[in-house]
């Protein structure tokens, strides 16, 4: 019988507030008075209520397990509930925040998306990527319009420009982009081309772009704290066409000068306040610099003071010739922009966005997401409020305070150790400075305690006390119920405690340290006097009983479940097995080329598994110390292994789990020495893992600051099927690489504007399905057409045998089957899927498209496909005589359908006109909104007055 294994599936992840891979957004919410902050959380997007500190939404795509969120944008103010998220694989997903569902998915970029910006009306989305391309997406038709090329490095800034059209309406026909290649470009989106190109920064790369709310200016930023201010001539831009006809050259973008930040680090973000004259600028350090834009009156008074001081200095120096003041000289950027306040944060800043922009003019709210997994909301007093509260002539220094913070649901640094309670309900996670206790079912943080730099941990019997081993060589005991630290025991003379193991009988623990000793500790309960009283209370105390000295640092410890043996791994790449009672050496296991980082002994105490920094796992027998098997397990150091402590079934006693710095979690069968399953989800090194009591749950934590829970699912794992899936995944990966290489070879030209298609495995699959449907559909169509002609002559003729596919689908016709297949192709992938179809198959596809138009079967889709195929294969179609007849049929059917649509629209317009007349006749003085109705409201001096109808 074929052996099967229980399949482990990703249950949930927690302990992540925000990751440093993307920016965070603040948005007002009807359900939350303080608004919601949307933050990246590895592959997911989380919505946090800052005021309540609660998670209000989670956007998770089950089809995405590896790509991180790299950019977020909101479609405000047109559709504030619609968000765009860019990912590291180049894909873009449009999310509906109300339902938490994906509206549409776009694939066009070949590397991580770095910038996203919506149009003011919400019908357009522009994206920039590390692949140096800019793609304009039409959200209404869910297709890509075109790709803009011109930059030579990562896109770092995008912004639409709003200009006045000929009829006075606001248009968004122009786009500004910046890139790491230090260039700023102005694009015309109507006839896609680049209007202007300027050097944005004097010292190399341009890392950020901030556009003023009125669009009249922008700021670019680069290295060394340099900010360059640009003026945008919107009037000249709106009349750019007429100026070009006259042959005049007018620069739309004009540099006004350079500002210098206080910090000299690289500037990563610039954000203008949407309502007030303030700009937030931040780099990669723990500070956000707020700049204030002076009003015209302030600038005028400042210039007058400068001129007066200049005259006074000249008079004091008794110069014969007084300096001539240029009254009409424009102010410099240093006189317009002034540094207002430096906001110090609790971690390195990843993004800063203005919150509550419609609040009062007395304060500013700034939401800051840091790289150490926390959100902070700062309240800054405005300059106007400072002047009102000032008691002297001197303006007081601006004030700010951290009003709200979200830091409890996550660690500030990497989680280094995990421990599960005996009933698998509570989880302890520890990092440098924090110990957190979690409810594993509700994912809520129960306790947060300050601790040292923890390296190992365990729950003591009773699950009320957690014991930590720290890098400072201390053993720290914490009482969970009272959230107090019971004792700090200097156990190993300041040397790091790398390993901590609870004795199987629960009467003590063993610690291993870098001081080359293994110490045994006994649990003692002593009576301690309560200060100021005669009463006593019981207290747990650790008492050292034995000590084992070795020649090298101890890295890992493990007891056998029967308590007979103790395995110790040392820095000399060996594992030594001692008898627990006498501490005599029993076995020495040689074989690893680098130090052993983790060990685990099976529940029957017969097998020990060791993992090492040499990327290998070895399985040893504890009878004679022979190595049963050594296999290459991961692509990086293996940090930990674990058997199921108390398996329900005997077969699961040899199921081994392993975690590595390559971010993978794997399961192994140590009897057959084969891999069983690979669990993907972590976005960095996995430092710690713990296996539940019966193996129903496995918990892992790593560099991405997330704690991931893997639980047993309903499906089973069969090794052959799993290997086939892995081979298919490898084939698809190689196929994707090949398509990527072909696409790059095709894109090697110097065209400034190109198509925005991208062949992916999804589009390839859809194209193959369409080809398969056409292949079986044309045969059935010909058979049924012949049957229809013959039946006209012979009504009693039997129905011919059809393809079983059509019978399985309910006896549908061939054209219905082809139409269903086309409708299943997502709109963004339709064009790329059609490009998969070879030219030899086009006559068949055009045949069905003519049938669709003639029978009015989704004629809109049929004409959309026809129009694209005519564009893509125009040269071959013109040279082919075979397609003339079928194309004439398509054209005739299209014109017939178009005339029918015109008739329907005209009939509907006439009907609406008649209905409007009836309404006006029945309700005097009430008409459609905006209609002018002449009514005789009274004769005054022999003439009528004009009145406006309104809706009652």
PDB file of C-alpha atoms in Angstrom, residues 59-240:
ATOM      1  CA  UNK A  59      -6.307  41.372   2.342  1.00  0.00           C
ATOM      2  CA  UNK A  60      -4.913  37.978   1.427  1.00  0.00           C
ATOM      3  CA  UNK A  61      -4.540  36.422  -1.988  1.00  0.00           C
ATOM      4  CA  UNK A  62      -4.376  32.657  -1.676  1.00  0.00           C
ATOM      5  CA  UNK A  63      -2.709  32.395  -5.094  1.00  0.00           C
ATOM      6  CA  UNK A  64       0.197  34.562  -3.942  1.00  0.00           C
ATOM      7  CA  UNK A  65       2.578  32.850  -1.533  1.00  0.00           C
ATOM      8  CA  UNK A  66       5.928  34.380  -2.388  1.00  0.00           C
ATOM      9  CA  UNK A  67       5.574  37.927  -3.758  1.00  0.00           C
ATOM     10  CA  UNK A  68       5.861  40.759  -1.223  1.00  0.00           C
ATOM     11  CA  UNK A  69       3.844  43.963  -1.300  1.00  0.00           C
ATOM     12  CA  UNK A  70       6.165  46.722  -2.543  1.00  0.00           C
ATOM     13  CA  UNK A  71       3.820  49.672  -3.143  1.00  0.00           C
ATOM     14  CA  UNK A  72       0.359  50.891  -2.064  1.00  0.00           C
ATOM     15  CA  UNK A  73      -1.888  53.618  -3.520  1.00  0.00           C
ATOM     16  CA  UNK A  74      -5.440  54.806  -2.870  1.00  0.00           C
ATOM     17  CA  UNK A  75      -7.914  55.911  -5.514  1.00  0.00           C
ATOM     18  CA  UNK A  76      -8.798  59.143  -3.732  1.00  0.00           C
ATOM     19  CA  UNK A  77     -10.985  61.125  -3.905  1.00  0.00           C
ATOM     20  CA  UNK A  78     -12.869  59.442  -6.769  1.00  0.00           C
ATOM     21  CA  UNK A  79     -13.199  55.975  -5.171  1.00  0.00           C
ATOM     22  CA  UNK A  80     -11.638  56.009  -1.688  1.00  0.00           C
ATOM     23  CA  UNK A  81     -12.552  52.349  -1.128  1.00  0.00           C
ATOM     24  CA  UNK A  82     -10.362  51.181  -4.030  1.00  0.00           C
ATOM     25  CA  UNK A  83      -6.668  50.512  -3.487  1.00  0.00           C
ATOM     26  CA  UNK A  84      -3.846  49.327  -5.711  1.00  0.00           C
ATOM     27  CA  UNK A  85      -1.074  47.098  -4.398  1.00  0.00           C
ATOM     28  CA  UNK A  86       2.128  46.427  -6.319  1.00  0.00           C
ATOM     29  CA  UNK A  87       4.145  43.273  -5.682  1.00  0.00           C
ATOM     30  CA  UNK A  88       7.727  42.136  -6.018  1.00  0.00           C
ATOM     31  CA  UNK A  89       6.929  39.880  -8.991  1.00  0.00           C
ATOM     32  CA  UNK A  90       5.701  42.854 -11.045  1.00  0.00           C
ATOM     33  CA  UNK A  91       1.985  42.162 -10.599  1.00  0.00           C
ATOM     34  CA  UNK A  92      -0.609  44.729  -9.501  1.00  0.00           C
ATOM     35  CA  UNK A  93      -3.818  43.870  -7.673  1.00  0.00           C
ATOM     36  CA  UNK A  94      -6.751  46.255  -7.319  1.00  0.00           C
ATOM     37  CA  UNK A  95      -8.479  45.694  -3.957  1.00  0.00           C
ATOM     38  CA  UNK A  96     -11.929  46.673  -2.734  1.00  0.00           C
ATOM     39  CA  UNK A  97     -11.442  47.649   0.911  1.00  0.00           C
ATOM     40  CA  UNK A  98     -15.121  47.098   1.791  1.00  0.00           C
ATOM     41  CA  UNK A  99     -15.227  43.451   0.719  1.00  0.00           C
ATOM     42  CA  UNK A 100     -11.511  42.686   0.948  1.00  0.00           C
ATOM     43  CA  UNK A 101     -11.657  41.077  -2.506  1.00  0.00           C
ATOM     44  CA  UNK A 102      -9.522  41.498  -5.617  1.00  0.00           C
ATOM     45  CA  UNK A 103     -11.266  43.517  -8.328  1.00  0.00           C
ATOM     46  CA  UNK A 104      -8.713  42.908 -11.069  1.00  0.00           C
ATOM     47  CA  UNK A 105      -5.115  41.761 -11.407  1.00  0.00           C
ATOM     48  CA  UNK A 106      -2.595  43.212 -13.867  1.00  0.00           C
ATOM     49  CA  UNK A 107       0.654  41.636 -15.074  1.00  0.00           C
ATOM     50  CA  UNK A 108       2.947  43.874 -17.060  1.00  0.00           C
ATOM     51  CA  UNK A 109       6.148  44.597 -15.173  1.00  0.00           C
ATOM     52  CA  UNK A 110       9.106  42.247 -15.053  1.00  0.00           C
ATOM     53  CA  UNK A 111      10.326  43.201 -11.595  1.00  0.00           C
ATOM     54  CA  UNK A 112       9.062  44.817  -8.398  1.00  0.00           C
ATOM     55  CA  UNK A 113       6.532  47.652  -8.678  1.00  0.00           C
ATOM     56  CA  UNK A 114       7.910  50.774  -6.979  1.00  0.00           C
ATOM     57  CA  UNK A 115       5.350  53.501  -7.762  1.00  0.00           C
ATOM     58  CA  UNK A 116       1.557  53.628  -8.232  1.00  0.00           C
ATOM     59  CA  UNK A 117      -0.669  56.641  -8.828  1.00  0.00           C
ATOM     60  CA  UNK A 118      -4.379  56.900  -9.702  1.00  0.00           C
ATOM     61  CA  UNK A 119      -5.960  59.514 -11.917  1.00  0.00           C
ATOM     62  CA  UNK A 120      -8.263  62.063 -10.301  1.00  0.00           C
ATOM     63  CA  UNK A 121     -11.368  60.430 -11.793  1.00  0.00           C
ATOM     64  CA  UNK A 122     -10.221  56.904 -10.957  1.00  0.00           C
ATOM     65  CA  UNK A 123     -10.263  55.654 -14.525  1.00  0.00           C
ATOM     66  CA  UNK A 124      -6.510  55.447 -14.974  1.00  0.00           C
ATOM     67  CA  UNK A 125      -3.628  53.921 -13.067  1.00  0.00           C
ATOM     68  CA  UNK A 126       0.050  54.512 -13.775  1.00  0.00           C
ATOM     69  CA  UNK A 127       2.719  52.183 -12.411  1.00  0.00           C
ATOM     70  CA  UNK A 128       6.508  52.343 -12.317  1.00  0.00           C
ATOM     71  CA  UNK A 129       8.895  49.517 -11.614  1.00  0.00           C
ATOM     72  CA  UNK A 130      12.481  48.497 -11.104  1.00  0.00           C
ATOM     73  CA  UNK A 131      12.480  47.366 -14.743  1.00  0.00           C
ATOM     74  CA  UNK A 132      12.655  51.122 -15.645  1.00  0.00           C
ATOM     75  CA  UNK A 133       9.278  51.038 -17.445  1.00  0.00           C
ATOM     76  CA  UNK A 134       6.108  53.066 -16.836  1.00  0.00           C
ATOM     77  CA  UNK A 135       2.782  51.438 -17.754  1.00  0.00           C
ATOM     78  CA  UNK A 136      -0.539  53.264 -18.127  1.00  0.00           C
ATOM     79  CA  UNK A 137      -3.549  51.068 -17.247  1.00  0.00           C
ATOM     80  CA  UNK A 138      -7.183  51.674 -18.179  1.00  0.00           C
ATOM     81  CA  UNK A 139      -9.254  50.546 -15.204  1.00  0.00           C
ATOM     82  CA  UNK A 140     -12.555  50.728 -17.074  1.00  0.00           C
ATOM     83  CA  UNK A 141     -11.590  48.297 -19.823  1.00  0.00           C
ATOM     84  CA  UNK A 142      -9.115  46.504 -17.498  1.00  0.00           C
ATOM     85  CA  UNK A 143      -6.347  46.645 -20.081  1.00  0.00           C
ATOM     86  CA  UNK A 144      -2.916  48.210 -20.468  1.00  0.00           C
ATOM     87  CA  UNK A 145      -2.810  51.221 -22.773  1.00  0.00           C
ATOM     88  CA  UNK A 146       0.935  51.520 -23.427  1.00  0.00           C
ATOM     89  CA  UNK A 147       4.401  51.290 -21.927  1.00  0.00           C
ATOM     90  CA  UNK A 148       6.679  54.334 -21.593  1.00  0.00           C
ATOM     91  CA  UNK A 149      10.427  53.840 -21.857  1.00  0.00           C
ATOM     92  CA  UNK A 150      13.124  56.393 -21.429  1.00  0.00           C
ATOM     93  CA  UNK A 151      14.464  55.999 -17.929  1.00  0.00           C
ATOM     94  CA  UNK A 152      17.532  53.851 -17.400  1.00  0.00           C
ATOM     95  CA  UNK A 153      16.966  52.847 -13.790  1.00  0.00           C
ATOM     96  CA  UNK A 154      14.281  52.226 -11.160  1.00  0.00           C
ATOM     97  CA  UNK A 155      11.245  54.549 -11.230  1.00  0.00           C
ATOM     98  CA  UNK A 156      11.142  56.557  -7.978  1.00  0.00           C
ATOM     99  CA  UNK A 157       8.291  59.026  -8.528  1.00  0.00           C
ATOM    100  CA  UNK A 158       5.115  59.474 -10.588  1.00  0.00           C
ATOM    101  CA  UNK A 159       2.513  62.229 -10.611  1.00  0.00           C
ATOM    102  CA  UNK A 160      -0.283  63.388 -12.909  1.00  0.00           C
ATOM    103  CA  UNK A 161      -0.531  67.049 -13.955  1.00  0.00           C
ATOM    104  CA  UNK A 162      -3.988  68.607 -14.127  1.00  0.00           C
ATOM    105  CA  UNK A 163      -4.485  71.211 -16.837  1.00  0.00           C
ATOM    106  CA  UNK A 164      -7.509  73.141 -18.090  1.00  0.00           C
ATOM    107  CA  UNK A 165      -8.969  71.880 -21.339  1.00  0.00           C
ATOM    108  CA  UNK A 166     -10.513  73.853 -24.170  1.00  0.00           C
ATOM    109  CA  UNK A 167     -13.990  73.556 -22.651  1.00  0.00           C
ATOM    110  CA  UNK A 168     -12.742  74.512 -19.180  1.00  0.00           C
ATOM    111  CA  UNK A 169     -12.751  70.950 -17.785  1.00  0.00           C
ATOM    112  CA  UNK A 170      -9.800  69.595 -15.852  1.00  0.00           C
ATOM    113  CA  UNK A 171      -7.751  67.097 -17.849  1.00  0.00           C
ATOM    114  CA  UNK A 172      -4.918  64.750 -16.911  1.00  0.00           C
ATOM    115  CA  UNK A 173      -2.991  64.466 -20.145  1.00  0.00           C
ATOM    116  CA  UNK A 174       0.502  64.849 -18.702  1.00  0.00           C
ATOM    117  CA  UNK A 175       2.684  62.836 -16.356  1.00  0.00           C
ATOM    118  CA  UNK A 176       5.870  63.633 -14.431  1.00  0.00           C
ATOM    119  CA  UNK A 177       8.282  60.803 -13.602  1.00  0.00           C
ATOM    120  CA  UNK A 178      11.607  60.558 -11.778  1.00  0.00           C
ATOM    121  CA  UNK A 179      14.113  57.748 -11.657  1.00  0.00           C
ATOM    122  CA  UNK A 180      17.324  56.631 -10.029  1.00  0.00           C
ATOM    123  CA  UNK A 181      19.086  57.682 -13.232  1.00  0.00           C
ATOM    124  CA  UNK A 182      18.799  61.266 -11.814  1.00  0.00           C
ATOM    125  CA  UNK A 183      16.397  62.372 -14.578  1.00  0.00           C
ATOM    126  CA  UNK A 184      12.963  63.987 -14.342  1.00  0.00           C
ATOM    127  CA  UNK A 185      10.726  63.602 -17.398  1.00  0.00           C
ATOM    128  CA  UNK A 186       7.473  65.187 -18.558  1.00  0.00           C
ATOM    129  CA  UNK A 187       5.266  62.893 -20.667  1.00  0.00           C
ATOM    130  CA  UNK A 188       2.323  63.644 -22.954  1.00  0.00           C
ATOM    131  CA  UNK A 189      -0.183  60.783 -22.570  1.00  0.00           C
ATOM    132  CA  UNK A 190      -2.505  61.664 -25.469  1.00  0.00           C
ATOM    133  CA  UNK A 191       0.090  61.097 -28.194  1.00  0.00           C
ATOM    134  CA  UNK A 192       2.510  59.227 -25.951  1.00  0.00           C
ATOM    135  CA  UNK A 193       5.925  60.862 -26.057  1.00  0.00           C
ATOM    136  CA  UNK A 194       8.363  62.664 -23.802  1.00  0.00           C
ATOM    137  CA  UNK A 195       8.064  66.448 -23.824  1.00  0.00           C
ATOM    138  CA  UNK A 196      10.972  67.389 -21.551  1.00  0.00           C
ATOM    139  CA  UNK A 197      13.899  65.783 -19.786  1.00  0.00           C
ATOM    140  CA  UNK A 198      15.936  67.484 -17.051  1.00  0.00           C
ATOM    141  CA  UNK A 199      18.665  66.418 -14.665  1.00  0.00           C
ATOM    142  CA  UNK A 200      16.871  66.241 -11.323  1.00  0.00           C
ATOM    143  CA  UNK A 201      19.837  65.981  -8.944  1.00  0.00           C
ATOM    144  CA  UNK A 202      23.369  67.302  -9.052  1.00  0.00           C
ATOM    145  CA  UNK A 203      24.886  64.464  -7.030  1.00  0.00           C
ATOM    146  CA  UNK A 204      23.608  61.371  -8.770  1.00  0.00           C
ATOM    147  CA  UNK A 205      20.445  59.431  -8.063  1.00  0.00           C
ATOM    148  CA  UNK A 206      16.941  60.857  -7.617  1.00  0.00           C
ATOM    149  CA  UNK A 207      15.063  58.919  -4.945  1.00  0.00           C
ATOM    150  CA  UNK A 208      11.793  60.780  -4.346  1.00  0.00           C
ATOM    151  CA  UNK A 209       9.233  63.076  -5.947  1.00  0.00           C
ATOM    152  CA  UNK A 210       6.672  65.212  -4.145  1.00  0.00           C
ATOM    153  CA  UNK A 211       3.995  67.149  -6.041  1.00  0.00           C
ATOM    154  CA  UNK A 212       2.234  70.165  -4.533  1.00  0.00           C
ATOM    155  CA  UNK A 213      -1.572  69.869  -4.213  1.00  0.00           C
ATOM    156  CA  UNK A 214      -2.181  72.591  -6.838  1.00  0.00           C
ATOM    157  CA  UNK A 215       0.295  71.032  -9.274  1.00  0.00           C
ATOM    158  CA  UNK A 216       2.226  74.284  -9.669  1.00  0.00           C
ATOM    159  CA  UNK A 217       5.468  72.888  -8.290  1.00  0.00           C
ATOM    160  CA  UNK A 218       7.272  69.778  -7.165  1.00  0.00           C
ATOM    161  CA  UNK A 219      10.325  68.738  -5.167  1.00  0.00           C
ATOM    162  CA  UNK A 220      12.814  66.030  -6.088  1.00  0.00           C
ATOM    163  CA  UNK A 221      15.326  64.549  -3.676  1.00  0.00           C
ATOM    164  CA  UNK A 222      18.505  62.541  -3.832  1.00  0.00           C
ATOM    165  CA  UNK A 223      21.619  61.784  -1.822  1.00  0.00           C
ATOM    166  CA  UNK A 224      23.321  63.953   0.816  1.00  0.00           C
ATOM    167  CA  UNK A 225      20.058  65.604   1.903  1.00  0.00           C
ATOM    168  CA  UNK A 226      19.665  67.558  -1.338  1.00  0.00           C
ATOM    169  CA  UNK A 227      16.173  68.792  -2.296  1.00  0.00           C
ATOM    170  CA  UNK A 228      15.580  70.504  -5.633  1.00  0.00           C
ATOM    171  CA  UNK A 229      12.488  72.691  -6.079  1.00  0.00           C
ATOM    172  CA  UNK A 230      10.812  72.809  -9.520  1.00  0.00           C
ATOM    173  CA  UNK A 231       8.206  75.164 -10.894  1.00  0.00           C
ATOM    174  CA  UNK A 232       5.570  73.721 -13.269  1.00  0.00           C
ATOM    175  CA  UNK A 233       4.098  76.189 -15.772  1.00  0.00           C
ATOM    176  CA  UNK A 234       0.579  74.789 -16.131  1.00  0.00           C
ATOM    177  CA  UNK A 235      -0.626  77.662 -18.337  1.00  0.00           C
ATOM    178  CA  UNK A 236       2.145  77.070 -20.831  1.00  0.00           C
ATOM    179  CA  UNK A 237       1.444  73.343 -20.683  1.00  0.00           C
ATOM    180  CA  UNK A 238      -2.256  73.809 -21.484  1.00  0.00           C
ATOM    181  CA  UNK A 239      -1.291  75.846 -24.562  1.00  0.00           C
ATOM    182  CA  UNK A 240       1.692  73.681 -25.492  1.00  0.00           C
TER     183      UNK A 240
END
